[in-house]
Structure formats: C-alpha cells, structure tokens
mmCIF file of C-alpha atoms in Angstrom:
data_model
loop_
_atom_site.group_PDB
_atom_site.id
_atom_site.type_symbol
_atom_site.label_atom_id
_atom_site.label_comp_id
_atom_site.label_asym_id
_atom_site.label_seq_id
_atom_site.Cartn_x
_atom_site.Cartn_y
_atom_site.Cartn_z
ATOM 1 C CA UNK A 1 4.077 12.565 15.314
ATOM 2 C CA UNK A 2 2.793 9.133 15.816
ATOM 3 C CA UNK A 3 2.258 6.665 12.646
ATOM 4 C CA UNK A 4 -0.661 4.641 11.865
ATOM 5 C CA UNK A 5 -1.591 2.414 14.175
ATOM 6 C CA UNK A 6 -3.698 -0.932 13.978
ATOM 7 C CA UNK A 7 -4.713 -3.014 16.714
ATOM 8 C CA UNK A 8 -4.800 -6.108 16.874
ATOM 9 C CA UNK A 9 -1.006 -6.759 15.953
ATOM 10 C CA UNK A 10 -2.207 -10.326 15.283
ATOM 11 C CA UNK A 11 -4.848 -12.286 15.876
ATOM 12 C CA UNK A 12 -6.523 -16.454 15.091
ATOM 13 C CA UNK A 13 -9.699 -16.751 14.533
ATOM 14 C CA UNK A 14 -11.839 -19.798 13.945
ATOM 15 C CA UNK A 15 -14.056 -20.172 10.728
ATOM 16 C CA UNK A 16 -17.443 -19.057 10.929
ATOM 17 C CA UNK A 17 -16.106 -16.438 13.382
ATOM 18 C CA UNK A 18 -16.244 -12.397 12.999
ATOM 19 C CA UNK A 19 -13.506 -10.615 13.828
ATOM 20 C CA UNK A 20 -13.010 -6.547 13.827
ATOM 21 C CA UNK A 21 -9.687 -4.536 13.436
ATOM 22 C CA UNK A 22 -9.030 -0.799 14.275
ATOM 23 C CA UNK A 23 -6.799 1.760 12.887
ATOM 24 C CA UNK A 24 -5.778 4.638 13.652
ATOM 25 C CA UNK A 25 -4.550 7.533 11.152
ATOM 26 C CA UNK A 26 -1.926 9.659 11.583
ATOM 27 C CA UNK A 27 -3.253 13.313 13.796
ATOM 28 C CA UNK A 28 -5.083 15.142 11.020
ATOM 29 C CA UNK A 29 -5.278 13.092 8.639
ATOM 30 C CA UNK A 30 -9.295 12.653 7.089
ATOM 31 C CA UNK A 31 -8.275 9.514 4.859
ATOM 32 C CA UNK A 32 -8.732 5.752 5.665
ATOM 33 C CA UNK A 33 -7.780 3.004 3.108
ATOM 34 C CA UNK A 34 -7.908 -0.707 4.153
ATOM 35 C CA UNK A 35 -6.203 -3.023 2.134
ATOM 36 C CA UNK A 36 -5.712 -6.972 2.368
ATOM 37 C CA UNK A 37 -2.057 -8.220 1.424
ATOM 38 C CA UNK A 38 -1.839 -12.063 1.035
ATOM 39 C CA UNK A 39 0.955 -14.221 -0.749
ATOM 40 C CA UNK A 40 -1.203 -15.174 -3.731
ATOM 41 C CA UNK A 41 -2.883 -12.100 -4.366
ATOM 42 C CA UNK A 42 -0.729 -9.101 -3.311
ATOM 43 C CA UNK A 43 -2.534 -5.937 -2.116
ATOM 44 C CA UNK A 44 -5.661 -5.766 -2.550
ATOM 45 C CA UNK A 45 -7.832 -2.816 -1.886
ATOM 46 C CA UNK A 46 -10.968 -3.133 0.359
ATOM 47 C CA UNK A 47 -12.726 0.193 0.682
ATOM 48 C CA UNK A 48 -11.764 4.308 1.507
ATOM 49 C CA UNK A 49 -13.357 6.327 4.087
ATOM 50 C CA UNK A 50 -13.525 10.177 3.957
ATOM 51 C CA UNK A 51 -15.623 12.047 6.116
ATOM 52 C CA UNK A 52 -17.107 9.186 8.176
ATOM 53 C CA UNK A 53 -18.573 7.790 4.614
ATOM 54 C CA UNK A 54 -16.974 4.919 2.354
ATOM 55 C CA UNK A 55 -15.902 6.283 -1.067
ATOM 56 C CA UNK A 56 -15.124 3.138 -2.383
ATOM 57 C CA UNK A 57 -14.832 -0.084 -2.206
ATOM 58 C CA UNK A 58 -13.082 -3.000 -3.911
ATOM 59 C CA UNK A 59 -14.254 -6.386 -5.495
ATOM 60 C CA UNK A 60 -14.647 -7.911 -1.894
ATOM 61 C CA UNK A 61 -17.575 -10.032 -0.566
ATOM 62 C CA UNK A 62 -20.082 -8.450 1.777
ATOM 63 C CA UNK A 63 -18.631 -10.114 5.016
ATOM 64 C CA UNK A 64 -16.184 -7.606 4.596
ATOM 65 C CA UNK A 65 -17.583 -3.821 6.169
ATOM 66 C CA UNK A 66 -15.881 -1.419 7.753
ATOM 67 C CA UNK A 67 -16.543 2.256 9.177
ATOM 68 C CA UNK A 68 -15.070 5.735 10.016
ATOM 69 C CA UNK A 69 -15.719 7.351 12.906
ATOM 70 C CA UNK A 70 -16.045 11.202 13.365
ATOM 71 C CA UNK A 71 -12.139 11.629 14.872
ATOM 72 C CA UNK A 72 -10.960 9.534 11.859
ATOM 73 C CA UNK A 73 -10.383 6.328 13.598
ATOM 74 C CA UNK A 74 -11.531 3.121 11.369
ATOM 75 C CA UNK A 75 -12.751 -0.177 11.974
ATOM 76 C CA UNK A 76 -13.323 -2.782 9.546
ATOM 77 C CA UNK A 77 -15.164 -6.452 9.814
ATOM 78 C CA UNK A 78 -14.837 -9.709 8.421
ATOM 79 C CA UNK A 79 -18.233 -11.623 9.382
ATOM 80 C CA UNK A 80 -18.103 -15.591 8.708
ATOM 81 C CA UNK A 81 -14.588 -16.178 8.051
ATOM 82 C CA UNK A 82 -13.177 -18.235 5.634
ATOM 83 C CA UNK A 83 -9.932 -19.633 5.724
ATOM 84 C CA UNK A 84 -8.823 -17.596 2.439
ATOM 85 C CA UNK A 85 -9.206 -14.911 4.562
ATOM 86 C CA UNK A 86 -6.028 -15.047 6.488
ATOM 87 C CA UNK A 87 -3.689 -12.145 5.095
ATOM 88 C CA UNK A 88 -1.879 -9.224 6.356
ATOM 89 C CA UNK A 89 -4.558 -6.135 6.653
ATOM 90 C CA UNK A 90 -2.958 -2.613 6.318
ATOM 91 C CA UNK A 91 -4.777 0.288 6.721
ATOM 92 C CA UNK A 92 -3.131 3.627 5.336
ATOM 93 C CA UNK A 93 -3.865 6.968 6.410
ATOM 94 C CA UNK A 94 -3.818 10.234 4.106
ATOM 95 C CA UNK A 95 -4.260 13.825 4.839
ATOM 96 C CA UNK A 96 -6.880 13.903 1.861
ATOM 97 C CA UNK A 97 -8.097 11.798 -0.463
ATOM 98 C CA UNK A 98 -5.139 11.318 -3.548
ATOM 99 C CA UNK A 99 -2.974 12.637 -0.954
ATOM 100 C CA UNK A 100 0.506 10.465 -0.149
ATOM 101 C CA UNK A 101 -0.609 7.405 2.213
ATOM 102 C CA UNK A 102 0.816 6.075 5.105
ATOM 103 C CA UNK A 103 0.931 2.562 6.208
ATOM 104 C CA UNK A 104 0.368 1.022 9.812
ATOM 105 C CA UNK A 105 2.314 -2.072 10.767
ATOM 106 C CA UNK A 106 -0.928 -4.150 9.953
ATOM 107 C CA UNK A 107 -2.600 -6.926 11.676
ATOM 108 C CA UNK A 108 -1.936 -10.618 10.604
ATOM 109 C CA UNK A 109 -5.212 -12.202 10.662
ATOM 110 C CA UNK A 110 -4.426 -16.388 10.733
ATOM 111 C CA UNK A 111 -8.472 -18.153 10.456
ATOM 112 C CA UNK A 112 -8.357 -22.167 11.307
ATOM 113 C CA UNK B 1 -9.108 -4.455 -15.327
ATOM 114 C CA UNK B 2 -6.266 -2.055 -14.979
ATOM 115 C CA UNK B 3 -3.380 -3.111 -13.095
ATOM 116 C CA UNK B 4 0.027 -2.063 -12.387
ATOM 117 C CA UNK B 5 3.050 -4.684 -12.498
ATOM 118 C CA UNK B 6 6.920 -4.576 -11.949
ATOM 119 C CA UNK B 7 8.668 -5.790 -14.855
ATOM 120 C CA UNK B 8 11.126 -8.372 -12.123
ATOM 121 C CA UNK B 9 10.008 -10.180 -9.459
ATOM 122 C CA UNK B 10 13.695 -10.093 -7.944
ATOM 123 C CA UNK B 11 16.382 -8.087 -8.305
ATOM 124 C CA UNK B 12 19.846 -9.729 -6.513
ATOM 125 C CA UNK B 13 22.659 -6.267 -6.178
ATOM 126 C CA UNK B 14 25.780 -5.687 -5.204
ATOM 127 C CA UNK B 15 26.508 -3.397 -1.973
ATOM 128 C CA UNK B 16 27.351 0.456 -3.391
ATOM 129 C CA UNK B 17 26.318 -0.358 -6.677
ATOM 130 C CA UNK B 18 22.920 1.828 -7.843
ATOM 131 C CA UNK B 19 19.581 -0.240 -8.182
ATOM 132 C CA UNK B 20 16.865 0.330 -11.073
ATOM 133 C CA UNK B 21 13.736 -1.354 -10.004
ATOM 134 C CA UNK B 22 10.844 -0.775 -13.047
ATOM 135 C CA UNK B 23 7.243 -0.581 -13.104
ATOM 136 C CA UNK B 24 4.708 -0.759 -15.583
ATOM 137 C CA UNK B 25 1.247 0.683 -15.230
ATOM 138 C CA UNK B 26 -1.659 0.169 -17.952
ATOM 139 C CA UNK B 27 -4.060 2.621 -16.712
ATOM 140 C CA UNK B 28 -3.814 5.405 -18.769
ATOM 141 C CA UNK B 29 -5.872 7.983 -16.935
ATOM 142 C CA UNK B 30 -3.510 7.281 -13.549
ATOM 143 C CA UNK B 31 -2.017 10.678 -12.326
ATOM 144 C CA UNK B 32 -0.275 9.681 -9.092
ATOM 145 C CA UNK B 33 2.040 7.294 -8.546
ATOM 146 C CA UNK B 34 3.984 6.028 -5.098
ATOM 147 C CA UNK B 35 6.748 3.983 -4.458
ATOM 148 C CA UNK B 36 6.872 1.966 -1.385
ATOM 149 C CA UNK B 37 9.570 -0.422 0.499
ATOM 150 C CA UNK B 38 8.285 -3.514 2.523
ATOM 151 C CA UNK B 39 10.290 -5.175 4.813
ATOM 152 C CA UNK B 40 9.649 -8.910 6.848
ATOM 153 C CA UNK B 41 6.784 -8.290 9.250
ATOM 154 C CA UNK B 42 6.110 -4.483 8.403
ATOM 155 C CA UNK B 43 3.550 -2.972 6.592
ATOM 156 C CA UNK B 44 4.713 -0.885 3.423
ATOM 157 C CA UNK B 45 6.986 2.192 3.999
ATOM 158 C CA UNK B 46 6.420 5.648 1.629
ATOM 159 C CA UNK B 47 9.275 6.593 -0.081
ATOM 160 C CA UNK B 48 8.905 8.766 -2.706
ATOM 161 C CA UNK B 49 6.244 9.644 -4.874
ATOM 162 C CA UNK B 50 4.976 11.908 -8.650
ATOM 163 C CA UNK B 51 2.158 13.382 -9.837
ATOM 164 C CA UNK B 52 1.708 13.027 -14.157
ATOM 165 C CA UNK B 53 2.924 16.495 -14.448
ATOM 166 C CA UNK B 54 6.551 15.192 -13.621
ATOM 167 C CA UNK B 55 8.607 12.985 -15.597
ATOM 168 C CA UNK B 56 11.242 12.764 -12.333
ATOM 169 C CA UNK B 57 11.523 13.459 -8.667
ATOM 170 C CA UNK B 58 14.525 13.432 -6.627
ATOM 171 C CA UNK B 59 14.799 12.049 -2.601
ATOM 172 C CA UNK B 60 17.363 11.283 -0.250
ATOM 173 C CA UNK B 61 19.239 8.768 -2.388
ATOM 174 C CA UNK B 62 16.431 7.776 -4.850
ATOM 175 C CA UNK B 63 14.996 9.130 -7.833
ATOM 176 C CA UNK B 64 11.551 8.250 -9.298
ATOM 177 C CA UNK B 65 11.009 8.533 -13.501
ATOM 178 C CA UNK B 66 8.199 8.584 -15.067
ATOM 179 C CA UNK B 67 7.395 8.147 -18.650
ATOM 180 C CA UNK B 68 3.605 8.516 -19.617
ATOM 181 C CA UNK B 69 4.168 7.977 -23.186
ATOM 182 C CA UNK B 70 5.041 4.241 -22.693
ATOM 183 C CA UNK B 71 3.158 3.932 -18.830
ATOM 184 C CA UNK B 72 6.647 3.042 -17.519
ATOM 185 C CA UNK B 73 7.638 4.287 -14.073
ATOM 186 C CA UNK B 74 11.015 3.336 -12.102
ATOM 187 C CA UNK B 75 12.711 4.063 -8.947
ATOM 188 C CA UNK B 76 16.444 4.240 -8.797
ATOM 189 C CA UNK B 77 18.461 3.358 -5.540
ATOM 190 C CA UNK B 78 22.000 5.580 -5.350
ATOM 191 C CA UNK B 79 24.616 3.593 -3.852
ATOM 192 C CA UNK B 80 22.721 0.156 -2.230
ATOM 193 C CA UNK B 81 22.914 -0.527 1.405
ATOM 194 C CA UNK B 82 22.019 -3.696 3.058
ATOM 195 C CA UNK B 83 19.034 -2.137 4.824
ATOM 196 C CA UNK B 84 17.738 -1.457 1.340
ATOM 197 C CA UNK B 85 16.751 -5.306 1.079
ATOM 198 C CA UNK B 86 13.165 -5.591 0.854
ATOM 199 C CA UNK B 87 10.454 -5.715 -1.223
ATOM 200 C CA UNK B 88 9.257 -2.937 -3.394
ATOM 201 C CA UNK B 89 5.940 -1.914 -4.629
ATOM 202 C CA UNK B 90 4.605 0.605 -7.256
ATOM 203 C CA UNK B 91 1.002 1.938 -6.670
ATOM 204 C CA UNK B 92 -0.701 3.875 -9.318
ATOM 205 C CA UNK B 93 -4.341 6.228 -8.613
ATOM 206 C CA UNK B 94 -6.528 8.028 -10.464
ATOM 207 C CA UNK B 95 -9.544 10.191 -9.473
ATOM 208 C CA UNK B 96 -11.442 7.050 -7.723
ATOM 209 C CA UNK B 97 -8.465 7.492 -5.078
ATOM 210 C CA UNK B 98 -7.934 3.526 -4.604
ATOM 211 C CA UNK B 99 -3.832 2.755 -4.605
ATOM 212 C CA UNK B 100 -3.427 0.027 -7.266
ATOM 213 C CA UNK B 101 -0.305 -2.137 -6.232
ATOM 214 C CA UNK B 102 1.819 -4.328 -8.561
ATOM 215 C CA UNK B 103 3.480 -7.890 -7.039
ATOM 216 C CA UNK B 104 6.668 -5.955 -6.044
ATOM 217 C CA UNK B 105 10.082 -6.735 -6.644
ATOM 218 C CA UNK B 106 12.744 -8.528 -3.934
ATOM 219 C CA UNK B 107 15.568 -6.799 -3.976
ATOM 220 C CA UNK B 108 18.599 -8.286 -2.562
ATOM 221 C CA UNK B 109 21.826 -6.347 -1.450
ATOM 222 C CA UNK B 110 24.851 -8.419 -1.661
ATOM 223 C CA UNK B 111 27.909 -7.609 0.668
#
C-alpha cells in the first residue's frame, strides 16, 4: 500500500510569492494533518482536515490555508511569503481522527 | 501552553548496547502518545505508539513506558544498530486531535 505522498519534493520561491503543496493520504485514510518543521521551531502544527472540513488549526498567520478534497487528497497555501517561511512541510495521514499518523517525505520549501 | 519535551537533546550509544530515550509531557488531559524516528531528508517514521490506558507496549525491538502519574513517557531501543541513528520525537494528543511534538533527541550509534 502506497505511503503518503507530497508533491512538490522541493521547491524556491521568491518573497511576496504564493506557493501551494499537495498531499496525498494513504488509500482510506479520512485524516489530513499539515505540519511545518523548521530548525528553530521544531514541528509545528498547521491545521487537520476530516471530512473535507478543517478541525483545527494552529497559531499560524492567515497566509497559511489549506483544503481537503472529497477523495481525501489535501492542499495547503502559503500566500505572501516570508522568508521565515522556509521549513520542511509534512503532511500525515490517519485512518481517523486520534488514529496513528503517517508521515509523507515532505516538501522543503526554500523562499529568497 | 502545553508542550511536550525530551529530557536530552542527544544521546551518543554504543552498537548492541540498549537505548533509553525519555520524554516528558505536561498536558495532563493527553491520552495518546506516538513515538517517531527521523532520519536526514525524510519526514518522521511511526514506530510505536500507547493510549493512557497502558503503562507499556512492546514492538519489534522497542518498548514504549508510560507513567501518567509523573507525565513521563520513554522509548527503549533493544540492542542498537547503526540504522537506528536519527532523530527521535515524542508527540502527545488529546481530544482536539493535533500531534504535539517535543525538539527530539539525536541519537548516535557508535560502532
């Protein structure tokens, strides 16, 4: 069974820029958690989808969004990048909610 | 607000000895708790994981404890390999769902 998958892999940006990054969950899994992994600050979460519908969300700006579409897939968006946001984003899948989470391989997000 | 934190940043061990990596958690209403392994360039790796109505859980070499009287959570390593060099991460949940990571410890298998 294939594991999480994110696209881009990595990607540059300049500042000011938007940028959007997809994952994929693990077949049957209804659980999308994107989280933003830098040096400094360690993982951080951004938000959960279940259901198409964002459960939560973590003490991010609003240029950070994201969605869930109805086979699971997520995107998420960065509008107006800063340079603080280059990290490492992971997205982790779950079957449910609470449920044990899976990591993709991330995408490295470098802004200049 | 509540966080979740490893009590060593690094932890250097010798090839075939066992590894003890801790974790402390200050959320007292947290009810799940996953360990995961990180290596260069990858994104975090499951490993094992326990729910608050377990005080241990056995794996394929690796044993999680959990003590909920003093919020203390640790993950053993049986017999160290070099492939076990990484870094490792504690996350704690409670009903809001959101993993809560602590700044993981780099553990170092010497030959």
């Amino acid at each position: 069974k294939a594991g999480v998958t994110q696209t881009p892999r990595y990607l540059i940006k300049t500042r000011g820029q938007q940028v959007t990054l997809s994952c994929s969950p693990i077949s049957g899994h209804r659980s999308v958690s994107w989280y933003q992994q830098t040096p400094g600050q360690g993982l951080q979460f951004l938000f959960e989808y279940f259901s198409e519908t964002q459960r939560n969300k973590g003490n991010f700006p609003g240029r950070f969004s994201g969605r869930q579409f109805s086979n699971s897939r997520s995107e998420m968006n960065v509008s107006t990048l800063e340079l603080g946001d280059s990290a490492l984003y992971l997205c982790a899948s779950s079957l449910d909610p609470g449920q044990k989470a899976f990591f993709g391989q991330g995408t490295r997000l470098t802004v200049v | 607000g509540e966080s979740v934190g490893l009590h060593l940043p690094t932890l250097s061990v010798q090839e075939g000895d066992n590894s003890i990596i801790n974790c402390a958690y200050s959320n007292s209403a947290s009810d799940y708790f996953i360990w995961y392994k990180q290596e260069s360039g990858k994104g975090p790796q499951f490993i094992i994981d326990i729910r608050s109505n377990m005080d241990k859980r056995q794996g394929q070499r690796v044993t999680v404890l959990l003590n909920k009287t003093v919020k203390h959570l640790s993950l053993q390593i049986a017999a160290t390999q070099p492939g076990d060099s990484a870094v490792y991460f504690c996350a704690e949940t409670s009903n809001d769902y959101k993993l809560s990571f602590g700044a993981g410890t780099t553990v170092t298998v010497r030959a």
